[in-house]
Amino acid sequence: MTPITPATPATSDAAAPRPEGGGLALVVDDSAVNRKLLGQLLTTIGLRTIDAENGADALAILRDDRGRAVDVILLDVVMPELDGYETLAAIKADESLRHMPVIMVSGVDELDSVVRCIEMGATDYLPKPFDPAILRARITASLADKRLRDLEKEYLERQTATNEVLRVISTSAFDLDTVLSAVVGTAARLCHADHGAIYLREGDAFVAAASYGYDGLVEFERVNPLRPGRDSLVGRVVLTGRPVQIGDVLADRDYGLALAQERFGFRSLLGVPIVREGEISGVIAAARNEPRPFNEAEVLLYAAFADQAAIGIENARLLQTIERQKSQLSRFLSPQVAALVSSTDDEQLLVGHRRQITALFADLRGFTAFAQQAEPEELLGVLAEYHAMMGEQIVQHGGTLEHFAGDGMMVFFNDPTPQPDHVERAVRMAVAMRERFADLARGWRKRGYELNIGMGIATGYATLGRIGFEGRYDYGAVGNVVILASRLSSEARRDQILLDQRAHAAVEDLVDVEPVGELQLKGFSSPVPALNVERLRPAAEVAVG
Amino acid sequence: MTEPQDQPIDDAVLEALRTSVGGDDAFVADLVGTYLTDARAQLDAIDAAIRTGDAAALVRPAHTLKSASFTVGAMRLGELARTLEQRGRTEALDGTAELAADARQEFGAVDEALAAWLREHGAATP
């Protein structure tokens, strides 16, 4: 039985510098004697070697797959085909090779050429005949330098990739699929994995939600959800709550997903739990198609990506919750206020502020008599039709509904969303409401109910914000303008829309009005002139929004 | 600079080489075998370059022969090769045929000396 390998023990690939060797040296020398001897000397200090007889062969090796593994180049100066200078110049001119340490190999009588090579960017030189102690010192220094550079490069790559994932998380927070795909792909590429996948908990099973390098994994695993247990990598991660490696699934007797192994061909597996609020909400997994375990640095990197996935999942769920709450809220509040409540930027608006608004009150004439004689079902039915029609107009004109109270309602404009044309919107809405109401009233009249509407509109400054007490807040407006609109609505006779003078001044080009004289209004010391909107002028009869 | 030697092979150099590879006589024997094979080819290339008067073609085999000869302790042969290399570089081919003949003769002595050294160290003669 292959034990579950915990994350901590380092494998042979650990990135820590080991100056005593362990690298791959490319020996470039046209003398077979020198190649052999250097090869032997390098082997005794723990390096592996590749040979090249001349510079052209060396460049060919460096530029194919073998070149990626080379840690140091030992380069003879005098060679056929491409000599040491030309080879060195070609290496330094190649972006992908330029940082490779090059140690020039030269006889003591060639020190002039060594100086020239160092000027061209060679790291060091090795005098012939070879002294094992000098060789070891030069190689060790160059390898340490190379490992530092590699670490630096790797660190930069990882930092860049991590930033990229964070950017995706912040810009695509609504789209969990995009976030998970970015995380799984970036992690797999950075750790040289052939495949990657993220599994999310659904009930007591774990289902693939995103994958990299697999063809059809999500569909395949959806049919075969994974559960806690030793037969799968994901199952083991969930069982242990820790990172798990399977060095080679073919050598692991407990591993039971033969079908998946056969189909996707993976051999080495790594899985890391994605933990949210102390619970495993998913697993991020990586796979290689050869039995080559993941090293400690790679396991740590996967743990970091698991955290990012957890943040992404958390963000997406929070946003989904907010969206759901907002859509529910908007059934109770006007959409602008619902948006306001869900937004942190506009907290200040909730606290209370003064602004010019246009307030509109509407209520029904004959409603009290109707309420007394009608059955409750009829009453509610009529109110429902009335509210539905009015609500539609409020939304269409962008009004903020402050309250419904039986047959009455108050709507205001220019808050919380600024509307430069707030008076015009209120007047257009009132005219539209009066027309729609006439249709409704005809139907009711047939059923024997005589109902009419009256409206009042005023514009001026009000204080707006959260009104009420802990446990029951409304978003409301307080001020003279609100009282004035309410009084005008009370004074309006059937089908009248009464404007105060300031509201009229803002829309006088749009509407035909008839003055109704100066009204004595409760709470107002002097008489208030009011005007009834007869109609929108033909040129103005273009619906808003 | 290397001092002129009485012997074709400087035993101290060969001994240092042997020590540097951890006293691995089999490896030294293999290396010497490679040296002898390559040196013959290099001597041929040197002769050919001189015969055709190609100074540039003289430099490389002379250089390689020099470098490998110093490695195995064939100091006199190494010096001859060094002179040939310099003649090639300065395109001064006069008298190089004699130098090449000397080198070939010296190589015969080196060959014998190396074989003797190997026998002494219990390694098979290449």
XYZ file of C-alpha atoms in Angstrom:
671
model
C 0.000 0.000 0.000
C 1.345 3.394 -0.954
C 1.063 5.730 2.016
C -0.494 9.140 1.610
C 2.400 11.500 1.277
C 1.899 14.565 3.425
C 2.859 17.966 2.102
C 5.891 18.583 4.239
C 8.693 16.165 3.263
C 10.817 17.571 0.476
C 11.253 15.445 -2.592
C 14.452 15.188 -4.597
C 13.456 18.119 -6.788
C 13.383 20.679 -3.990
C 14.383 24.099 -5.176
C 16.899 24.814 -2.394
C 20.421 25.339 -3.717
C 22.748 22.392 -3.202
C 26.193 23.732 -4.025
C 27.778 20.281 -3.988
C 26.313 19.517 -7.395
C 23.178 17.855 -8.618
C 22.997 19.829 -11.849
C 23.435 19.098 -15.511
C 26.570 20.343 -17.255
C 27.012 20.684 -20.994
C 30.648 19.973 -21.903
C 31.666 21.511 -25.233
C 35.147 20.461 -26.353
C 36.454 19.020 -29.613
C 38.988 16.866 -27.778
C 37.495 13.535 -26.764
C 40.194 13.249 -24.085
C 39.098 16.511 -22.505
C 35.396 15.660 -22.755
C 35.988 12.320 -21.120
C 38.135 13.698 -18.354
C 35.794 16.632 -17.632
C 32.841 14.257 -17.677
C 34.544 12.028 -15.135
C 35.551 14.924 -12.894
C 32.066 16.447 -13.000
C 30.488 13.087 -12.231
C 32.610 12.708 -9.110
C 31.248 16.048 -7.810
C 27.692 14.947 -8.448
C 26.861 16.475 -11.814
C 25.387 14.788 -14.850
C 26.884 15.736 -18.216
C 25.993 16.034 -21.881
C 28.770 16.305 -24.490
C 29.050 18.393 -27.623
C 32.021 18.276 -30.022
C 31.644 21.841 -31.221
C 29.676 25.040 -30.777
C 27.090 24.232 -33.422
C 26.209 20.945 -31.694
C 26.112 22.737 -28.341
C 23.628 25.353 -29.598
C 21.470 22.623 -31.110
C 21.330 20.863 -27.724
C 20.606 24.097 -25.859
C 17.734 24.917 -28.179
C 15.989 21.552 -28.033
C 14.307 19.794 -25.093
C 17.601 18.765 -23.480
C 18.692 22.397 -23.215
C 15.979 23.253 -20.669
C 17.652 21.054 -18.075
C 21.201 22.401 -18.538
C 22.539 24.286 -15.508
C 26.064 25.177 -16.620
C 28.089 25.144 -19.841
C 31.811 24.331 -20.021
C 33.027 25.774 -23.274
C 36.370 25.202 -25.007
C 37.754 28.183 -26.893
C 39.339 26.562 -29.957
C 36.935 24.249 -31.776
C 35.902 23.424 -35.333
C 32.552 24.473 -36.843
C 31.649 27.172 -34.305
C 34.456 28.166 -31.974
C 34.165 29.294 -28.344
C 33.765 32.990 -29.166
C 31.059 32.451 -31.730
C 29.231 30.009 -29.483
C 29.422 32.376 -26.530
C 28.172 35.269 -28.681
C 25.238 33.158 -29.875
C 24.354 32.141 -26.301
C 24.458 35.730 -25.079
C 22.319 36.894 -28.007
C 19.592 34.355 -27.212
C 17.060 35.688 -24.703
C 16.290 32.223 -23.354
C 19.968 31.226 -22.924
C 21.648 34.452 -21.954
C 21.434 33.780 -18.205
C 23.036 30.349 -18.472
C 26.425 30.319 -16.737
C 29.261 29.672 -19.197
C 32.673 28.585 -17.911
C 35.414 28.906 -20.517
C 37.864 26.028 -20.668
C 41.333 27.166 -21.710
C 45.030 26.415 -21.559
C 47.213 28.675 -19.442
C 48.686 30.122 -22.649
C 45.228 31.307 -23.757
C 44.575 33.806 -20.970
C 44.125 36.633 -23.507
C 41.210 34.818 -25.048
C 39.754 34.137 -21.594
C 39.736 37.853 -20.848
C 37.930 38.455 -24.125
C 35.361 35.776 -23.234
C 34.732 37.224 -19.778
C 34.157 40.594 -21.448
C 31.638 38.903 -23.718
C 29.711 37.620 -20.717
C 31.350 34.319 -19.752
C 30.936 33.625 -16.048
C 34.371 32.198 -15.260
C 37.206 30.135 -16.717
C 38.746 26.788 -16.009
C 42.477 26.341 -16.733
C 43.849 23.225 -18.404
C 45.143 20.845 -17.186
C 42.155 20.442 -14.961
C 42.532 20.734 -11.227
C 39.599 18.996 -9.513
C 39.562 21.506 -6.625
C 39.380 24.519 -8.959
C 36.782 22.753 -11.086
C 34.618 22.062 -8.045
C 34.912 25.664 -6.810
C 34.060 27.202 -10.201
C 31.153 24.852 -10.820
C 29.742 25.309 -7.330
C 29.834 29.097 -7.617
C 28.213 29.078 -11.039
C 25.506 26.640 -10.013
C 24.685 28.622 -6.874
C 24.412 31.735 -9.016
C 22.253 29.933 -11.549
C 19.950 28.562 -8.846
C 19.531 32.033 -7.395
C 18.616 33.351 -10.825
C 16.242 30.438 -11.379
C 14.616 31.014 -8.003
C 14.261 34.685 -8.770
C 12.749 33.924 -12.153
C 10.427 31.325 -10.677
C 9.387 33.702 -7.910
C 8.618 36.413 -10.465
C 6.639 33.976 -12.594
C 4.632 32.868 -9.597
C 4.068 36.416 -8.426
C 2.881 37.452 -11.867
C 0.579 34.460 -12.097
C -0.800 35.053 -8.618
C -1.490 38.684 -9.457
C -3.233 37.596 -12.624
C -5.475 35.216 -10.690
C -6.273 37.924 -8.142
C -7.140 40.258 -11.000
C -9.501 37.665 -12.457
C -11.055 37.138 -9.032
C -11.666 40.857 -8.612
C -12.916 41.541 -12.131
C -14.955 38.392 -12.708
C -16.337 37.879 -9.231
C -19.825 37.272 -10.649
C -18.574 34.445 -12.762
C -17.348 31.586 -10.584
C -16.547 29.425 -13.631
C -14.111 32.039 -14.955
C -12.441 32.413 -11.573
C -12.047 28.663 -11.033
C -10.773 28.138 -14.580
C -8.143 30.848 -14.064
C -7.033 29.320 -10.764
C -6.857 25.733 -12.009
C -5.059 26.640 -15.250
C -2.509 28.949 -13.661
C -1.676 26.495 -10.885
C -1.231 23.599 -13.307
C 0.994 25.562 -15.681
C 3.203 26.915 -12.896
C 3.710 23.455 -11.405
C 4.291 21.740 -14.751
C 1.232 19.541 -14.333
C -0.410 17.979 -17.372
C -3.913 18.323 -15.951
C -5.718 20.158 -13.193
C -9.222 20.226 -11.785
C -11.283 21.873 -9.078
C -14.006 19.870 -7.364
C -16.764 21.496 -5.347
C -18.935 19.942 -2.672
C -22.495 19.224 -3.711
C -24.255 17.625 -0.781
C -21.978 14.784 0.321
C -20.324 14.361 -3.076
C -17.572 16.282 -4.846
C -18.138 17.270 -8.449
C -15.658 18.655 -10.989
C -16.424 22.349 -11.524
C -13.423 23.446 -13.596
C -10.568 21.662 -15.331
C -7.355 22.268 -17.249
C -5.797 19.985 -19.825
C -8.516 17.356 -19.516
C -10.893 16.654 -22.354
C -14.361 15.974 -21.003
C -13.427 15.639 -17.334
C -16.281 17.761 -15.992
C -18.843 15.674 -17.902
C -17.102 12.410 -16.960
C -16.915 13.167 -13.256
C -20.431 14.557 -13.134
C -21.577 11.030 -13.909
C -19.121 9.669 -11.340
C -19.239 12.021 -8.333
C -16.478 11.483 -5.802
C -17.080 10.725 -2.137
C -14.799 10.604 0.906
C -12.728 7.429 0.749
C -9.355 5.994 -0.174
C -10.329 5.007 -3.692
C -9.844 8.496 -5.122
C -7.494 11.413 -4.623
C -10.377 13.760 -3.846
C -11.812 11.211 -1.436
C -8.500 11.013 0.427
C -8.145 14.787 0.651
C -11.630 14.994 2.136
C -10.879 12.120 4.531
C -7.638 13.629 5.814
C -8.362 17.343 5.390
C -4.766 17.758 4.220
C -2.791 17.872 0.976
C -2.420 14.383 -0.467
C -0.047 13.003 -3.069
C -0.277 9.743 -4.928
C 3.182 9.106 -6.382
C 1.922 6.655 -8.979
C -1.706 5.615 -9.162
C -0.718 2.396 -10.963
C 1.369 1.341 -7.931
C -1.323 2.320 -5.430
C -3.504 -0.646 -4.546
C -6.227 1.436 -2.886
C -6.674 3.696 -5.879
C -9.942 2.633 -7.494
C -10.611 4.965 -10.416
C -9.185 2.662 -13.072
C -11.643 3.921 -15.671
C -10.643 7.564 -15.232
C -6.940 6.606 -15.155
C -7.330 4.673 -18.387
C -9.189 7.491 -20.065
C -7.011 10.426 -18.967
C -3.670 8.640 -18.469
C -2.527 10.379 -15.272
C 0.087 8.792 -12.991
C 1.133 11.252 -10.245
C -1.612 13.146 -8.411
C -1.687 16.026 -5.952
C -4.816 17.232 -4.171
C -5.193 20.140 -1.739
C -8.364 20.948 0.212
C -10.197 24.208 -0.397
C -11.305 25.241 3.068
C -14.068 27.771 3.814
C -15.003 28.577 7.375
C -13.238 25.478 8.638
C -15.045 23.147 6.241
C -13.778 21.499 3.083
C -15.838 23.066 0.333
C -13.729 21.696 -2.488
C -10.471 20.181 -3.684
C -7.938 21.521 -6.159
C -6.068 18.731 -7.912
C -3.129 18.397 -10.297
C -1.973 15.427 -12.333
C 1.060 14.376 -14.310
C 1.075 11.735 -16.991
C 4.366 10.344 -15.720
C 5.120 9.108 -12.209
C 6.885 12.257 -10.978
C 5.657 13.508 -7.584
C 5.117 17.204 -6.902
C 7.842 18.884 -4.874
C 7.412 20.840 -1.686
C 7.406 24.232 -3.396
C 4.692 23.026 -5.763
C 2.566 21.695 -2.913
C 2.881 25.054 -1.147
C 1.934 26.836 -4.334
C -1.147 24.651 -4.663
C -2.097 25.483 -1.081
C -1.895 29.186 -1.989
C -4.092 28.624 -5.039
C -6.551 26.660 -2.893
C -6.860 29.774 -0.728
C -7.488 31.904 -3.798
C -10.111 29.471 -5.002
C -11.732 29.684 -1.557
C -11.804 33.493 -1.814
C -13.252 33.272 -5.320
C -15.949 30.831 -4.199
C -16.749 32.991 -1.175
C -16.975 36.148 -3.313
C -19.186 34.511 -5.884
C -21.518 33.139 -3.217
C -21.694 36.495 -1.434
C -22.520 38.209 -4.696
C -25.151 35.615 -5.517
C -26.665 36.192 -2.064
C -26.631 39.956 -2.533
C -28.213 39.624 -5.970
C -30.910 37.385 -4.530
C -31.540 39.779 -1.662
C -31.640 42.702 -4.030
C -34.188 41.044 -6.268
C -36.306 40.194 -3.226
C -35.887 43.662 -1.752
C -36.952 45.259 -4.992
C -40.304 43.564 -4.620
C -40.772 45.576 -1.433
C -38.792 48.722 -2.165
C -38.450 50.859 -5.229
C -35.515 49.567 -7.303
C -33.425 52.658 -6.613
C -33.807 52.222 -2.874
C -33.130 48.483 -3.110
C -29.909 49.242 -4.997
C -29.055 51.835 -2.387
C -29.500 49.390 0.470
C -27.221 46.831 -1.247
C -24.490 49.288 -1.992
C -21.817 50.456 0.407
C -20.845 53.520 -1.637
C -24.176 55.177 -0.979
C -24.240 54.599 2.761
C -24.014 58.372 3.090
C -27.292 58.803 1.223
C -29.086 56.578 3.712
C -27.817 58.617 6.625
C -29.745 61.721 5.550
C -29.271 64.572 3.096
C -31.125 67.567 1.641
C -31.960 67.766 -1.997
C -34.548 69.288 -4.315
C -37.194 66.738 -5.212
C -40.512 66.630 -6.967
C -43.176 64.929 -4.841
C -46.354 63.435 -6.216
C -49.329 62.330 -4.153
C -52.251 60.416 -5.603
C -55.437 59.104 -4.037
C -58.867 57.998 -5.060
C -62.093 59.946 -4.905
C -65.023 57.815 -3.735
C -62.765 55.181 -2.207
C -64.166 55.480 1.333
C -67.730 54.907 0.114
C -66.575 52.039 -2.088
C -64.643 50.446 0.786
C -67.733 50.547 2.948
C -70.036 48.817 0.467
C -67.683 46.416 -1.351
C -66.790 42.910 -0.255
C -63.169 42.627 0.970
C -62.291 40.425 -2.042
C -63.635 43.075 -4.421
C -61.805 45.793 -2.539
C -58.486 43.937 -2.716
C -59.086 43.076 -6.372
C -59.665 46.719 -7.299
C -56.655 47.841 -5.263
C -54.473 45.191 -6.884
C -55.396 46.401 -10.394
C -54.861 50.004 -9.348
C -51.492 49.310 -7.691
C -50.300 47.222 -10.612
C -51.070 50.020 -13.070
C -49.565 52.724 -10.889
C -46.509 50.603 -10.082
C -45.848 50.055 -13.763
C -45.909 53.815 -14.366
C -43.633 54.500 -11.394
C -41.026 52.059 -12.680
C -41.341 53.335 -16.221
C -40.770 56.956 -15.166
C -38.073 56.149 -12.620
C -39.957 57.379 -9.569
C -39.077 56.442 -6.005
C -42.151 55.041 -4.303
C -42.155 56.204 -0.725
C -45.331 54.470 0.359
C -48.628 52.913 -0.550
C -51.400 53.433 1.969
C -54.660 51.938 0.785
C -55.739 54.114 -2.105
C -53.063 56.728 -1.560
C -49.453 56.782 -2.567
C -46.494 59.067 -2.576
C -43.762 59.039 -5.210
C -40.784 61.337 -5.472
C -38.167 62.066 -8.123
C -34.487 63.155 -8.160
C -33.532 60.921 -5.246
C -31.695 58.708 -4.519
C -30.825 58.738 -8.247
C -30.346 62.307 -9.525
C -32.796 63.203 -12.334
C -32.285 66.674 -13.871
C -35.771 66.447 -15.417
C -37.506 65.402 -12.204
C -40.490 67.776 -12.510
C -41.113 66.751 -16.098
C -40.937 63.069 -15.148
C -43.497 63.598 -12.376
C -45.891 65.456 -14.671
C -45.564 62.946 -17.517
C -46.128 60.109 -15.049
C -49.208 61.820 -13.625
C -50.704 62.325 -17.099
C -49.995 58.705 -18.014
C -51.524 57.505 -14.753
C -54.651 59.571 -15.375
C -55.070 58.017 -18.844
C -54.522 54.427 -17.654
C -56.757 55.084 -14.694
C -59.583 56.141 -17.028
C -59.428 52.687 -18.666
C -59.536 50.947 -15.288
C -62.352 53.203 -14.048
C -64.510 52.344 -17.087
C -64.271 48.666 -16.183
C -65.105 49.329 -12.543
C -68.030 51.552 -13.506
C -69.568 48.592 -15.344
C -69.321 46.662 -12.090
C -71.017 49.579 -10.321
C -68.079 51.265 -8.644
C -67.578 54.980 -9.142
C -63.892 55.727 -8.482
C -61.785 58.692 -9.618
C -58.204 59.781 -9.111
C -56.742 63.088 -7.987
C -53.078 64.034 -7.865
C -50.899 66.808 -6.469
C -47.349 67.683 -7.541
C -44.940 70.094 -5.868
C -41.225 70.672 -6.138
C -38.791 71.989 -3.514
C -36.187 70.982 -0.947
C -36.701 68.037 1.370
C -34.625 66.009 3.790
C -34.222 62.417 2.587
C -32.834 59.289 4.124
C -33.517 56.455 6.471
C -36.588 57.254 8.518
C -37.927 55.108 11.311
C -36.434 53.050 14.083
C -34.262 49.955 14.524
C -36.243 47.055 13.106
C -38.426 49.115 10.805
C -36.797 51.677 8.583
C -38.211 53.363 5.512
C -36.448 55.460 2.977
C -38.436 58.668 3.063
C -38.673 62.382 2.437
C -39.555 65.045 4.994
C -40.286 68.708 4.247
C -42.758 71.345 3.160
C -42.722 70.101 -0.413
C -44.090 66.736 0.733
C -46.886 68.341 2.745
C -47.741 70.694 -0.125
C -48.028 67.845 -2.644
C -50.209 65.950 -0.175
C -52.549 68.952 0.375
C -52.800 69.601 -3.396
C -53.728 65.967 -3.918
C -56.464 66.298 -1.268
C -57.797 69.450 -2.966
C -57.779 67.923 -6.462
C -61.163 67.072 -7.829
C -61.781 64.048 -10.047
C -59.064 63.583 -12.683
C -57.251 66.741 -11.700
C -53.451 66.976 -11.489
C -52.664 70.056 -9.397
C -49.225 71.682 -9.678
C -47.749 74.275 -7.390
C -46.256 77.347 -9.069
C -42.664 76.144 -8.976
C -43.511 72.818 -10.550
C -45.530 74.606 -13.211
C -42.646 76.973 -13.948
C -40.405 73.995 -14.714
C -42.789 72.437 -17.254
C -44.825 75.352 -18.600
C -43.589 74.743 -22.161
C -44.735 71.139 -22.026
C -48.255 71.334 -20.707
C -51.536 73.182 -21.098
C -52.862 74.164 -17.708
C -55.867 75.917 -16.239
C -55.438 77.966 -13.073
C -57.686 76.758 -10.253
C -57.134 79.863 -8.160
C -55.507 80.306 -4.789
C -56.208 77.497 -2.393
C -56.428 77.739 1.379
C -54.441 74.735 2.502
C -54.252 73.298 5.981
C -50.961 74.258 7.606
C -50.146 76.987 5.060
C -50.615 80.547 6.379
C -51.154 82.202 2.990
C -53.239 80.997 0.020
C -51.378 78.793 -2.482
C -51.890 79.297 -6.216
C -52.388 75.985 -8.064
C -52.795 74.894 -11.675
C -54.466 71.824 -13.166
C -52.672 69.988 -15.957
C -55.134 69.600 -18.797
C -52.897 67.860 -21.277
C -49.362 67.492 -22.553
C -48.817 69.725 -25.539
C -48.788 67.617 -28.740
C -45.088 68.300 -29.362
C -44.335 67.097 -25.856
C -46.262 63.846 -26.172
C -43.248 61.631 -26.304
C -43.162 59.064 -23.575
C -40.321 59.208 -21.141
C -37.869 56.370 -20.848
C 55.493 27.336 -19.263
C 56.327 23.693 -19.055
C 59.996 22.793 -18.611
C 61.553 20.582 -21.313
C 61.373 16.977 -20.257
C 63.846 14.120 -20.375
C 61.052 11.595 -20.614
C 58.236 11.358 -23.183
C 55.722 11.234 -20.300
C 55.894 13.314 -17.134
C 54.861 10.741 -14.535
C 53.912 13.471 -12.045
C 51.271 14.836 -14.423
C 49.852 11.407 -15.103
C 49.867 10.616 -11.402
C 48.017 13.871 -10.652
C 45.469 12.953 -13.310
C 45.041 9.549 -11.734
C 44.555 11.110 -8.290
C 42.041 13.631 -9.625
C 39.790 10.800 -10.776
C 40.104 9.000 -7.474
C 42.789 6.519 -8.497
C 40.522 4.926 -11.066
C 43.112 3.079 -13.207
C 40.504 1.677 -15.562
C 39.307 5.199 -16.336
C 42.876 6.414 -16.896
C 43.505 3.477 -19.235
C 40.356 4.322 -21.180
C 41.365 7.977 -21.355
C 44.850 7.118 -22.548
C 43.358 4.860 -25.205
C 41.186 7.713 -26.414
C 44.198 10.005 -26.405
C 46.298 7.663 -28.526
C 43.530 7.161 -31.075
C 42.795 10.869 -31.339
C 46.472 11.856 -31.454
C 47.064 9.611 -34.480
C 44.165 11.309 -36.271
C 45.486 14.730 -35.303
C 48.987 13.929 -36.557
C 47.460 12.831 -39.864
C 45.471 16.069 -40.071
C 48.629 18.077 -39.307
C 50.536 16.304 -42.105
C 47.686 16.897 -44.529
C 47.490 20.615 -43.669
C 51.227 21.062 -44.155
C 51.198 19.069 -47.388
C 48.510 21.319 -48.873
C 50.003 24.466 -47.352
C 46.759 25.211 -45.472
C 47.880 27.179 -42.395
C 44.342 27.584 -41.050
C 43.745 23.825 -41.206
C 46.923 23.276 -39.199
C 45.776 25.277 -36.150
C 42.958 23.105 -34.876
C 44.520 19.602 -34.869
C 47.737 21.080 -33.450
C 45.762 22.859 -30.735
C 43.798 19.753 -29.807
C 46.917 17.588 -29.804
C 48.662 20.160 -27.577
C 45.810 20.322 -25.109
C 45.295 16.548 -24.864
C 49.051 15.858 -24.687
C 49.509 18.190 -21.713
C 46.537 16.455 -20.059
C 48.182 13.023 -20.180
C 51.680 14.346 -19.366
C 53.165 14.136 -22.903
C 54.925 17.431 -22.379
C 57.472 17.331 -25.229
C 54.806 16.338 -27.729
C 52.596 19.080 -26.296
C 55.339 21.656 -26.875
C 55.857 20.463 -30.469
C 52.103 20.751 -31.037
C 52.111 24.221 -29.504
C 54.849 25.316 -31.938
C 52.895 23.853 -34.850
C 49.737 25.647 -33.698
C 51.609 28.963 -33.525
C 53.121 28.393 -36.968
C 49.624 27.812 -38.260
C 48.322 30.982 -36.648
C 51.205 33.081 -38.008
C 51.008 31.294 -41.378
C 54.706 30.445 -41.108
C 54.715 26.985 -42.642
C 58.459 26.853 -43.435
C 60.045 23.938 -41.621
C 56.737 22.644 -40.288
C 57.161 19.354 -42.178
C 60.250 18.659 -40.031
C 58.380 19.668 -36.872
C 55.523 17.325 -37.824
C 58.002 14.489 -38.379
C 59.513 15.180 -34.947
C 56.044 15.109 -33.451
C 55.274 11.773 -35.057
C 58.535 10.322 -33.761
C 57.867 11.739 -30.290
C 54.399 10.224 -30.436
C 55.969 6.769 -30.903
C 57.911 7.326 -27.687
C 54.793 8.610 -25.889
C 52.848 5.557 -27.020
C 55.480 3.235 -25.557
C 55.824 5.219 -22.343
C 52.065 5.259 -21.759
C 51.835 1.523 -22.385
C 54.615 0.991 -19.854
C 52.925 3.226 -17.301
C 49.658 1.385 -17.724
C 51.340 -2.008 -17.295
C 52.986 -0.687 -14.145
C 49.592 0.295 -12.778
C 48.071 -3.050 -13.575
C 45.729 -1.713 -16.228
C 45.264 -3.449 -19.533
C 47.309 -2.043 -22.386
C 44.951 -0.106 -24.644
